[in-house]
């Protein structure tokens, strides 16, 4: 069985963070391993507080898992502190982990910082290790310095983020007006993923970035190329959202 290591925060609602990651990985029939970087107190509407796990303890979680398991892919989400970012860059390099999907989580929709300011800058050292980075529009703006109002702006942001070293950049267009378009850049061309906008309550949309990046990691673990892993992950997320709207 293929294995994916998810390194992310803990959300007590279970809709985001490592619990969402594990549920997604289970749906893709891959074994999920998870390391918690930060505890949050939140419901689906707002994050009330965070408690970042000290880097030395996050490292112990990773070391313990790598002693027994060899992950086929890694999903990285909320990291909390600059110290966690720096530690993880060293750990990823040292363990020669591959198929790294980096979701740069900076802030909750409700406005709570999920990564310290210094951590945002430090995260750039992780980009060259990533098979794909998956910023949404606000995150892509912060990383690239491009104010994104259109798909053209998103393309420029993707080019600039690519220059920081990841093999692929997926800018998720959900925050843009109009029909949502995600764009994937591999240094030579763009792949466009369109679709109809799924009109869901904010609660139902909570944690969608976590689900998408885990689903991409599951595809990479199974040996899929990034383009196909992204296509399959988006189809899976659409199914998850339809199901959530029916049931929750
Ligand atoms: O979706 C961003 C996110 C990621 N990880 C954790 C979160 C959130 C948003 O609240 O709590 C743990």
Coordinates of N, CA and C and ligand atoms in Angstrom, one line a residue:
X1 N 0.8 -1.2 0.0 CA 0.0 0.0 0.0 C 0.9 1.3 0.0
X2 N 0.5 2.2 -0.8 CA 1.3 3.5 -0.9 C 1.0 4.3 0.4
X3 N 1.9 5.1 0.8 CA 1.8 5.8 2.1 C 2.1 7.3 1.8
X4 N 1.2 8.1 2.5 CA 1.4 9.6 2.4 C 1.5 10.2 3.8
X5 N 2.5 11.0 4.0 CA 2.8 11.7 5.2 C 2.2 13.1 5.2
X6 N 1.2 13.4 6.1 CA 0.6 14.7 6.1 C 1.1 15.4 7.3
X7 N 1.7 16.6 7.1 CA 2.3 17.4 8.1 C 1.4 18.7 8.2
X8 N 0.6 18.9 9.2 CA -0.3 20.0 9.2 C -0.9 20.2 10.6
X9 N -1.8 21.2 10.7 CA -2.4 21.5 12.0 C -3.5 20.6 12.4
X10 N -4.0 20.8 13.6 CA -5.1 20.0 14.1 C -6.3 21.0 14.3
X11 N -7.4 20.6 13.6 CA -8.7 21.4 13.7 C -9.7 20.5 14.4
X12 N -10.2 20.9 15.6 CA -11.1 20.1 16.3 C -12.4 19.8 15.6
X13 N -12.8 20.6 14.6 CA -14.0 20.3 13.9 C -13.8 19.1 12.9
X14 N -12.5 18.8 12.6 CA -12.2 17.7 11.7 C -12.3 18.0 10.3
X15 N -12.7 19.3 10.0 CA -13.0 19.6 8.5 C -11.7 20.1 7.8
X16 N -10.7 20.6 8.6 CA -9.5 21.0 8.0 C -8.4 20.2 8.7
X17 N -7.1 20.5 8.3 CA -6.0 19.9 9.0 C -5.9 18.4 8.9
X18 N -5.1 17.8 9.8 CA -4.7 16.4 9.6 C -5.9 15.4 9.6
X19 N -7.0 15.8 10.2 CA -8.1 14.8 10.1 C -8.8 14.8 8.8
X20 N -8.8 16.0 8.2 CA -9.3 16.1 6.8 C -8.4 15.4 5.8
X21 N -7.1 15.5 6.1 CA -6.1 14.9 5.3 C -6.2 13.4 5.4
X22 N -6.4 12.8 6.6 CA -6.4 11.4 6.7 C -7.7 10.8 6.1
X23 N -8.8 11.5 6.2 CA -10.0 11.1 5.6 C -9.9 11.0 4.0
X24 N -9.2 12.1 3.5 CA -9.0 12.1 2.1 C -8.1 10.9 1.6
X25 N -7.1 10.7 2.4 CA -6.1 9.7 2.0 C -6.8 8.3 2.0
X26 N -7.6 8.1 3.0 CA -8.4 6.9 3.1 C -9.3 6.7 1.9
X27 N -9.9 7.7 1.4 CA -10.7 7.6 0.2 C -9.9 7.3 -1.0
X28 N -8.7 7.6 -1.0 CA -7.8 7.3 -2.2 C -7.1 5.9 -1.9
X29 N -7.5 5.2 -0.9 CA -6.9 3.9 -0.6 C -5.3 4.0 -0.4
X30 N -4.8 5.1 0.2 CA -3.4 5.1 0.5 C -3.4 5.2 2.1
X31 N -2.3 4.8 2.6 CA -2.1 4.8 4.1 C -1.7 6.2 4.5
X32 N -2.4 6.8 5.4 CA -2.1 8.1 5.9 C -1.3 8.1 7.2
X33 N -0.2 8.9 7.2 CA 0.6 9.1 8.4 C 0.4 10.6 8.7
X34 N 0.3 11.0 10.0 CA 0.1 12.4 10.2 C 1.0 12.9 11.4
X35 N 1.5 14.1 11.1 CA 2.3 14.8 12.1 C 1.6 16.2 12.4
X36 N 1.4 16.5 13.7 CA 0.7 17.7 14.0 C 1.7 18.8 14.3
X37 N 1.5 20.0 13.7 CA 2.4 21.1 13.8 C 1.9 22.2 14.8
X38 N 0.6 22.2 14.9 CA -0.1 23.2 15.7 C -1.5 22.7 16.1
X39 N -1.9 23.1 17.3 CA -3.2 22.8 17.8 C -4.0 24.1 17.6
X40 N -5.3 23.9 17.1 CA -6.1 25.1 17.0 C -7.4 24.9 17.8
X41 N -7.9 26.0 18.3 CA -9.3 26.0 18.9 C -10.2 26.7 17.9
X42 N -11.1 25.9 17.2 CA -11.9 26.6 16.2 C -13.1 25.7 15.9
X43 N -14.1 26.3 15.3 CA -15.2 25.6 14.7 C -15.1 25.9 13.2
X44 N -16.1 25.6 12.4 CA -16.0 25.8 10.9 C -16.1 27.2 10.6
X45 N -16.5 28.1 11.5 CA -16.6 29.5 11.2 C -15.4 30.4 11.5
X46 N -14.7 30.0 12.6 CA -13.6 30.9 13.0 C -12.6 30.2 13.9
X47 N -11.3 30.6 13.7 CA -10.3 30.1 14.5 C -10.2 31.0 15.7
X48 N -10.2 30.4 16.9 CA -10.2 31.3 18.2 C -8.8 31.4 18.7
X49 N -8.0 30.3 18.6 CA -6.7 30.4 19.2 C -5.8 29.3 18.5
X50 N -4.5 29.5 18.6 CA -3.6 28.5 18.1 C -2.5 28.2 19.1
X51 N -2.0 27.0 19.1 CA -0.8 26.7 20.0 C 0.1 25.8 19.2
X52 N 1.2 26.5 18.8 CA 2.1 25.8 17.9 C 3.0 24.8 18.7
X53 N 3.1 23.6 18.1 CA 4.0 22.6 18.7 C 5.4 23.0 18.5
X54 N 6.3 22.9 19.6 CA 7.7 23.2 19.4 C 8.3 22.4 18.3
X55 N 9.2 23.0 17.5 CA 9.9 22.3 16.4 C 10.5 21.0 16.8
X56 N 11.1 21.0 18.0 CA 11.8 19.8 18.4 C 10.9 18.6 18.6
X57 N 9.6 18.9 19.0 CA 8.7 17.8 19.2 C 8.0 17.4 17.8
X58 N 7.9 18.4 16.9 CA 7.4 18.0 15.6 C 8.4 17.1 14.9
X59 N 9.7 17.5 15.1 CA 10.8 16.7 14.6 C 10.7 15.2 15.1
X60 N 10.4 15.1 16.4 CA 10.3 13.7 17.0 C 9.2 12.9 16.4
X61 N 8.1 13.6 16.1 CA 7.0 12.9 15.4 C 7.5 12.4 14.0
X62 N 8.2 13.2 13.3 CA 8.6 12.9 12.0 C 9.6 11.7 12.0
X63 N 10.6 11.9 13.0 CA 11.6 10.9 13.1 C 11.0 9.5 13.4
X64 N 10.1 9.5 14.4 CA 9.5 8.2 14.8 C 8.8 7.6 13.6
X65 N 8.1 8.3 12.8 CA 7.4 7.8 11.6 C 8.4 7.3 10.6
X66 N 9.4 8.1 10.3 CA 10.4 7.7 9.2 C 11.2 6.5 9.6
X67 N 11.3 6.2 10.9 CA 12.0 5.0 11.4 C 11.3 3.8 10.9
X68 N 10.0 3.8 10.8 CA 9.3 2.6 10.4 C 8.8 2.7 9.0
X69 N 8.4 3.9 8.5 CA 7.7 4.0 7.2 C 8.5 4.8 6.2
X70 N 8.3 4.5 4.9 CA 8.9 5.3 3.9 C 7.8 5.9 3.0
X71 N 7.5 7.2 3.3 CA 6.3 7.8 2.6 C 6.6 7.9 1.1
X72 N 5.6 7.7 0.3 CA 5.7 7.8 -1.2 C 5.4 9.3 -1.6
X73 N 4.7 10.0 -0.7 CA 4.5 11.4 -0.9 C 4.3 12.1 0.4
X74 N 4.4 13.4 0.4 CA 4.2 14.2 1.6 C 3.3 15.4 1.3
X75 N 2.4 15.6 2.2 CA 1.5 16.8 2.1 C 1.9 17.8 3.2
X76 N 2.1 19.0 3.0 CA 2.5 20.0 4.0 C 1.4 21.1 4.0
X77 N 0.8 21.3 5.2 CA -0.2 22.3 5.3 C 0.2 23.3 6.3
X78 N -0.6 23.6 7.3 CA -0.3 24.7 8.3 C 0.9 24.3 9.1
X79 N 1.8 25.2 9.3 CA 3.1 25.0 10.0 C 3.2 25.8 11.3
X80 N 2.4 26.9 11.3 CA 2.4 27.7 12.6 C 3.5 28.7 12.8
X81 N 4.7 28.1 13.0 CA 5.9 29.0 13.4 C 7.0 28.9 12.4
X82 N 7.8 30.0 12.4 CA 9.0 30.0 11.6 C 10.0 28.9 12.0
X83 N 10.0 28.6 13.3 CA 10.8 27.5 13.7 C 10.4 26.2 13.1
X84 N 9.1 26.0 13.0 CA 8.7 24.7 12.4 C 9.1 24.7 10.9
X85 N 9.0 25.8 10.2 CA 9.4 25.9 8.8 C 10.9 25.5 8.7
X86 N 11.7 26.1 9.5 CA 13.2 25.9 9.3 C 13.5 24.5 9.7
X87 N 12.9 23.9 10.7 CA 13.1 22.5 11.1 C 12.7 21.6 9.9
X88 N 11.6 21.9 9.4 CA 11.0 21.0 8.3 C 11.9 21.0 7.1
X89 N 12.4 22.2 6.7 CA 13.3 22.3 5.5 C 14.5 21.3 5.8
X90 N 15.0 21.4 6.9 CA 16.2 20.5 7.2 C 15.8 19.0 7.2
X91 N 14.6 18.7 7.8 CA 14.1 17.3 7.9 C 13.8 16.8 6.5
X92 N 13.2 17.6 5.6 CA 12.8 17.1 4.3 C 14.1 16.8 3.5
X93 N 15.1 17.7 3.6 CA 16.3 17.6 2.9 C 17.1 16.3 3.4
X94 N 17.1 16.2 4.7 CA 17.9 15.1 5.3 C 17.3 13.7 4.9
X95 N 16.0 13.6 4.9 CA 15.3 12.3 4.7 C 15.1 12.1 3.2
X96 N 15.5 13.0 2.3 CA 15.3 12.9 0.9 C 13.9 12.5 0.5
X97 N 12.9 13.2 1.1 CA 11.5 12.9 0.8 C 11.1 13.4 -0.5
X98 N 10.3 12.7 -1.2 CA 9.9 13.1 -2.6 C 8.4 13.3 -2.7
X99 N 8.0 13.8 -3.9 CA 6.6 14.0 -4.1 C 5.9 14.9 -3.0
X100 N 6.6 16.0 -2.8 CA 6.1 16.9 -1.7 C 5.1 17.9 -2.3
X101 N 3.9 17.9 -1.7 CA 2.9 18.9 -2.0 C 2.8 19.9 -0.9
X102 N 3.2 21.1 -1.3 CA 3.3 22.2 -0.3 C 2.1 23.2 -0.4
X103 N 1.2 23.1 0.6 CA 0.0 24.1 0.6 C 0.5 25.2 1.6
X104 N 0.8 26.4 1.0 CA 1.2 27.5 1.9 C 0.1 28.1 2.7
X105 N -0.2 27.6 3.9 CA -1.3 28.1 4.7 C -0.8 29.3 5.5
X106 N -1.4 30.5 5.2 CA -0.9 31.7 5.9 C -1.9 32.2 7.0
X107 N -3.2 32.0 6.7 CA -4.3 32.7 7.4 C -5.6 32.0 7.3
X108 N -6.4 32.0 8.3 CA -7.7 31.4 8.2 C -8.6 32.3 7.5
X109 N -9.7 31.8 6.9 CA -10.7 32.7 6.3 C -11.2 33.8 7.3
X110 N -11.2 33.4 8.5 CA -11.7 34.3 9.6 C -10.7 35.3 10.0
X111 N -9.4 35.2 9.4 CA -8.4 36.2 9.7 C -7.3 35.9 10.7
X112 N -7.4 34.7 11.2 CA -6.3 34.3 12.2 C -5.0 33.9 11.5
X113 N -3.9 34.5 11.9 CA -2.7 34.0 11.3 C -2.4 32.5 11.6
X114 N -2.1 31.7 10.6 CA -1.8 30.3 10.8 C -0.3 30.0 10.6
X115 N 0.4 31.1 10.1 CA 1.9 31.0 10.0 C 2.4 32.4 10.4
X116 N 3.4 32.4 11.3 CA 4.0 33.7 11.7 C 4.6 34.4 10.5
X117 N 4.6 35.7 10.5 CA 5.2 36.5 9.4 C 6.6 36.0 9.0
X118 N 7.4 35.8 9.9 CA 8.8 35.4 9.6 C 8.8 34.0 8.9
X119 N 7.8 33.2 9.3 CA 7.6 31.9 8.6 C 7.3 32.0 7.2
X120 N 6.6 33.0 6.8 CA 6.2 33.2 5.4 C 7.5 33.4 4.5
X121 N 8.4 34.2 5.0 CA 9.6 34.4 4.3 C 10.5 33.1 4.3
X122 N 10.5 32.5 5.5 CA 11.3 31.2 5.7 C 10.8 30.1 4.7
X123 N 9.5 30.2 4.4 CA 8.9 29.1 3.6 C 9.5 29.0 2.2
X124 N 10.1 30.1 1.8 CA 10.7 30.1 0.4 C 11.8 29.1 0.3
X125 N 12.5 28.7 1.4 CA 13.5 27.7 1.4 C 12.9 26.3 1.1
X126 N 11.6 26.2 1.3 CA 11.0 24.9 1.1 C 10.5 24.7 -0.3
X127 N 10.4 25.8 -1.0 CA 9.8 25.7 -2.4 C 10.6 24.8 -3.3
X128 N 12.0 24.9 -3.3 CA 12.7 24.1 -4.3 C 12.6 22.6 -4.0
X129 N 12.1 22.2 -2.8 CA 11.9 20.8 -2.5 C 10.5 20.3 -3.0
X130 N 9.7 21.2 -3.4 CA 8.3 20.8 -3.7 C 8.0 20.4 -5.1
X131 N 7.3 19.3 -5.3 CA 6.8 18.9 -6.6 C 5.7 19.8 -7.1
X132 N 4.9 20.3 -6.1 CA 3.9 21.3 -6.4 C 3.6 22.1 -5.2
X133 N 3.4 23.4 -5.4 CA 2.9 24.3 -4.3 C 1.5 24.7 -4.8
X134 N 0.6 24.9 -3.8 CA -0.8 25.1 -4.1 C -1.4 26.3 -3.4
X135 N -0.9 27.5 -3.7 CA -1.5 28.7 -3.1 C -2.8 29.1 -3.6
X136 N -3.7 29.6 -2.8 CA -4.9 30.3 -3.3 C -4.5 31.7 -3.7
X137 N -5.5 32.5 -4.1 CA -5.2 33.8 -4.7 C -4.5 34.7 -3.6
X138 N -5.1 34.8 -2.4 CA -4.4 35.7 -1.4 C -3.0 35.2 -1.1
X139 N -2.8 33.9 -1.0 CA -1.4 33.4 -0.7 C -0.5 33.7 -1.9
X140 N -1.0 33.4 -3.1 CA -0.1 33.6 -4.3 C 0.3 35.1 -4.4
X141 N -0.6 36.0 -4.0 CA -0.3 37.5 -4.0 C 0.8 37.8 -3.0
X142 N 0.7 37.2 -1.8 CA 1.7 37.5 -0.8 C 3.1 37.0 -1.3
X143 N 3.1 35.7 -1.8 CA 4.4 35.1 -2.2 C 5.0 35.8 -3.4
X144 N 4.2 36.2 -4.3 CA 4.7 36.7 -5.6 C 4.8 38.3 -5.6
X145 N 4.0 38.9 -4.8 CA 4.0 40.4 -4.8 C 3.1 40.9 -6.0
X146 N 2.4 40.0 -6.6 CA 1.5 40.4 -7.7 C 0.0 40.5 -7.2
X147 N -0.6 41.7 -7.4 CA -2.0 41.8 -7.0 C -2.8 41.1 -8.1
X148 N -3.5 40.1 -7.6 CA -4.2 39.2 -8.5 C -5.7 39.5 -8.6
X149 N -6.1 40.0 -9.8 CA -7.5 40.3 -10.1 C -8.1 39.5 -11.2
X150 N -7.2 38.8 -12.0 CA -7.6 38.1 -13.2 C -6.8 36.9 -13.4
X151 N -7.2 36.1 -14.3 CA -6.4 34.9 -14.7 C -5.0 35.3 -15.2
X152 N -4.9 36.4 -15.9 CA -3.6 36.9 -16.4 C -2.7 37.2 -15.2
X153 N -3.2 37.9 -14.2 CA -2.4 38.2 -13.0 C -2.0 36.9 -12.3
X154 N -2.9 35.9 -12.3 CA -2.6 34.6 -11.6 C -1.4 33.9 -12.4
X155 N -1.4 34.1 -13.7 CA -0.4 33.5 -14.5 C 1.0 34.1 -14.2
X156 N 1.0 35.4 -14.0 CA 2.2 36.2 -13.7 C 2.7 35.7 -12.3
X157 N 1.7 35.6 -11.4 CA 2.1 35.2 -10.0 C 2.7 33.8 -10.1
X158 N 2.1 32.9 -10.9 CA 2.6 31.5 -11.0 C 4.0 31.5 -11.5
X159 N 4.3 32.3 -12.5 CA 5.6 32.4 -13.1 C 6.6 32.8 -12.0
X160 N 6.3 33.8 -11.2 CA 7.2 34.3 -10.2 C 7.4 33.3 -9.1
X161 N 6.3 32.6 -8.7 CA 6.5 31.6 -7.7 C 7.3 30.4 -8.2
X162 N 7.1 30.1 -9.5 CA 7.9 29.0 -10.1 C 9.4 29.4 -10.0
X163 N 9.8 30.6 -10.1 CA 11.2 31.1 -10.1 C 11.8 30.8 -8.7
X164 N 11.0 30.6 -7.7 CA 11.5 30.3 -6.4 C 11.9 28.8 -6.3
X165 N 11.6 28.0 -7.3 CA 12.1 26.6 -7.3 C 11.2 25.4 -7.3
X166 N 9.9 25.5 -7.1 CA 9.1 24.3 -7.1 C 9.0 23.8 -8.6
X167 N 8.7 22.5 -8.7 CA 8.5 21.9 -10.1 C 7.2 22.3 -10.7
X168 N 6.2 22.5 -9.9 CA 4.9 23.0 -10.4 C 4.3 24.0 -9.5
X169 N 3.5 24.9 -10.0 CA 2.7 25.9 -9.2 C 1.3 25.8 -9.6
X170 N 0.4 25.5 -8.6 CA -1.0 25.5 -8.9 C -1.6 26.7 -8.1
X171 N -2.1 27.7 -8.9 CA -2.8 28.8 -8.3 C -4.3 28.5 -8.3
X172 N -4.9 28.4 -7.1 CA -6.3 28.1 -7.1 C -7.1 29.3 -7.2
X173 N -8.0 29.4 -8.2 CA -8.7 30.6 -8.5 C -10.0 30.9 -7.8
X174 N -10.3 30.1 -6.9 CA -11.6 30.2 -6.2 C -12.0 31.6 -5.7
X175 N -11.0 32.3 -5.3 CA -11.2 33.7 -4.8 C -11.5 34.7 -5.9
X176 N -11.2 34.4 -7.1 CA -11.5 35.3 -8.2 C -12.9 35.4 -8.6
X177 N -13.4 36.5 -9.2 CA -14.7 36.6 -9.6 C -15.0 35.7 -10.8
X178 N -16.2 35.4 -11.1 CA -16.6 34.6 -12.3 C -16.4 33.1 -12.1
X179 N -16.4 32.4 -13.3 CA -16.2 31.0 -13.2 C -14.8 30.7 -12.6
X180 N -14.7 29.8 -11.7 CA -13.4 29.5 -11.0 C -12.5 28.8 -12.0
X181 N -11.2 29.2 -12.0 CA -10.2 28.6 -12.8 C -9.0 28.4 -12.0
X182 N -8.5 27.2 -11.9 CA -7.2 26.9 -11.3 C -6.2 26.8 -12.4
X183 N -5.0 27.3 -12.2 CA -4.0 27.2 -13.3 C -2.7 26.5 -12.7
X184 N -2.2 25.6 -13.5 CA -1.0 24.9 -13.2 C 0.1 25.3 -14.1
X185 N 1.3 25.7 -13.5 CA 2.4 26.1 -14.3 C 3.6 25.2 -14.1
X186 N 4.2 24.7 -15.1 CA 5.3 23.8 -15.0 C 6.6 24.3 -15.5
X187 N 6.7 25.6 -15.7 CA 7.9 26.3 -16.2 C 7.9 26.4 -17.7
X188 N 7.0 25.7 -18.4 CA 7.0 25.8 -19.9 C 5.6 26.2 -20.3
X189 N 4.5 25.8 -19.7 CA 3.2 26.1 -20.1 C 2.2 26.0 -19.0
X190 N 1.0 26.5 -19.3 CA -0.1 26.5 -18.3 C -1.1 25.4 -18.7
X191 N -1.6 24.8 -17.6 CA -2.8 23.9 -17.8 C -3.9 24.6 -17.0
X192 N -5.1 24.7 -17.7 CA -6.2 25.4 -17.1 C -7.3 24.4 -16.6
X193 N -7.7 24.5 -15.4 CA -8.8 23.6 -14.9 C -10.0 24.5 -14.6
X194 N -11.0 24.3 -15.4 CA -12.2 25.1 -15.1 C -13.3 24.3 -14.5
X195 N -14.4 24.9 -14.3 CA -15.6 24.2 -13.8 C -16.6 25.2 -13.4
X196 N -17.8 24.6 -13.0 CA -18.8 25.6 -12.5 C -18.5 25.9 -11.0
X197 N -18.9 27.0 -10.6 CA -18.7 27.4 -9.2 C -19.7 26.6 -8.4
X198 N -19.2 26.0 -7.3 CA -20.1 25.3 -6.4 C -20.5 26.3 -5.3
X199 N -21.8 26.7 -5.3 CA -22.2 27.7 -4.3 C -22.6 27.0 -3.0
X200 N -21.6 27.1 -2.1 CA -21.8 26.4 -0.8 C -21.7 27.4 0.3
X201 N -22.3 27.1 1.4 CA -22.1 27.9 2.6 C -20.6 27.8 3.0
X202 N -20.2 28.9 3.7 CA -18.8 28.9 4.2 C -18.4 27.7 5.0
X203 N -19.3 27.3 5.9 CA -19.0 26.1 6.7 C -18.6 24.9 5.9
X204 N -19.4 24.7 4.8 CA -19.2 23.6 3.9 C -17.9 23.6 3.1
X205 N -17.4 24.9 2.9 CA -16.1 25.1 2.2 C -14.9 24.9 3.1
X206 N -15.1 24.9 4.4 CA -14.0 24.8 5.3 C -13.1 23.6 5.1
X207 N -11.8 23.9 4.9 CA -10.9 22.8 4.8 C -10.7 22.2 3.3
X208 N -11.3 22.9 2.4 CA -11.2 22.4 1.0 C -9.8 22.4 0.5
X209 N -9.0 23.4 0.9 CA -7.5 23.4 0.5 C -6.8 22.2 1.0
X210 N -7.1 21.8 2.2 CA -6.5 20.6 2.8 C -6.8 19.4 2.1
X211 N -8.1 19.2 1.7 CA -8.6 18.1 1.0 C -7.9 18.0 -0.4
X212 N -7.8 19.1 -1.1 CA -7.3 19.2 -2.4 C -5.8 18.8 -2.4
X213 N -5.0 19.3 -1.4 CA -3.6 19.1 -1.4 C -3.3 17.6 -1.0
X214 N -4.1 17.1 -0.1 CA -3.9 15.6 0.2 C -4.3 14.7 -0.9
X215 N -5.3 15.1 -1.7 CA -5.7 14.3 -2.8 C -4.7 14.3 -3.9
X216 N -4.0 15.5 -4.1 CA -2.9 15.5 -5.0 C -1.8 14.6 -4.6
X217 N -1.5 14.7 -3.3 CA -0.4 13.9 -2.7 C -0.7 12.4 -2.9
X218 N -1.9 12.0 -2.8 CA -2.3 10.6 -3.0 C -2.1 10.2 -4.4
X219 N -2.4 11.1 -5.3 CA -2.2 10.8 -6.8 C -0.7 10.6 -7.1
X220 N 0.1 11.5 -6.5 CA 1.6 11.4 -6.7 C 2.1 10.2 -6.1
X221 N 1.6 9.8 -4.9 CA 2.1 8.6 -4.3 C 1.8 7.4 -5.2
X222 N 0.7 7.4 -5.9 CA 0.3 6.3 -6.8 C 1.1 6.4 -8.1
X223 N 1.9 7.4 -8.3 CA 2.8 7.4 -9.5 C 2.2 8.3 -10.6
X224 N 1.1 9.0 -10.3 CA 0.5 9.8 -11.3 C 1.4 11.1 -11.6
X225 N 1.4 11.6 -12.8 CA 2.1 12.8 -13.1 C 1.2 14.0 -12.4
X226 N 1.9 15.1 -12.2 CA 1.2 16.2 -11.4 C -0.1 16.6 -12.1
X227 N 0.0 16.8 -13.5 CA -1.2 17.2 -14.2 C -2.4 16.4 -13.9
X228 N -2.2 15.0 -13.9 CA -3.3 14.1 -13.7 C -3.7 14.1 -12.3
X229 N -2.8 14.1 -11.4 CA -3.1 14.1 -9.9 C -3.9 15.3 -9.6
X230 N -3.6 16.5 -10.2 CA -4.4 17.7 -9.9 C -5.9 17.5 -10.5
X231 N -6.0 17.0 -11.7 CA -7.3 16.8 -12.3 C -8.1 15.9 -11.5
X232 N -7.5 14.7 -11.0 CA -8.3 13.8 -10.2 C -8.6 14.4 -8.8
X233 N -7.7 15.2 -8.3 CA -8.0 15.8 -7.0 C -9.1 16.8 -7.0
X234 N -9.2 17.5 -8.1 CA -10.3 18.5 -8.3 C -11.6 17.8 -8.5
X235 N -11.6 16.7 -9.2 CA -12.9 15.9 -9.4 C -13.3 15.3 -8.0
X236 N -12.3 14.9 -7.3 CA -12.7 14.3 -5.9 C -13.2 15.4 -5.0
X237 N -12.6 16.6 -5.0 CA -13.1 17.7 -4.2 C -14.5 18.1 -4.6
X238 N -14.8 18.1 -5.9 CA -16.1 18.5 -6.3 C -17.2 17.5 -5.8
X239 N -16.8 16.2 -5.8 CA -17.7 15.2 -5.2 C -17.9 15.3 -3.7
X240 N -16.8 15.6 -3.0 CA -16.8 15.9 -1.6 C -17.8 17.0 -1.3
X241 N -17.7 18.1 -2.0 CA -18.5 19.3 -1.8 C -20.0 19.0 -2.0
X242 N -20.3 18.3 -3.1 CA -21.7 17.9 -3.4 C -22.2 17.1 -2.3
X243 N -21.4 16.1 -1.8 CA -21.8 15.3 -0.7 C -22.1 16.1 0.6
X244 N -21.1 17.0 0.9 CA -21.3 17.8 2.1 C -22.6 18.6 2.0
X245 N -22.8 19.2 0.8 CA -24.0 20.1 0.7 C -25.3 19.3 0.9
X246 N -25.3 18.0 0.5 CA -26.5 17.2 0.7 C -26.6 16.8 2.2
X247 N -25.5 16.6 2.9 CA -25.6 15.9 4.2 C -25.4 16.9 5.4
X248 N -24.7 18.0 5.2 CA -24.4 18.9 6.3 C -25.0 20.3 6.2
Ligands
LIG1 O1 -7.6 25.8 5.4 C1 -6.6 26.3 6.1 C2 -6.3 25.5 7.3 C3 -5.3 24.6 7.3 N1 -5.0 23.9 8.4 C4 -5.7 24.0 9.6 C5 -6.7 25.0 9.7 C6 -7.0 25.7 8.5 C7 -8.1 26.7 8.6 O2 -8.7 27.0 9.5 O3 -7.3 25.1 10.8 C8 -5.3 23.2 10.8

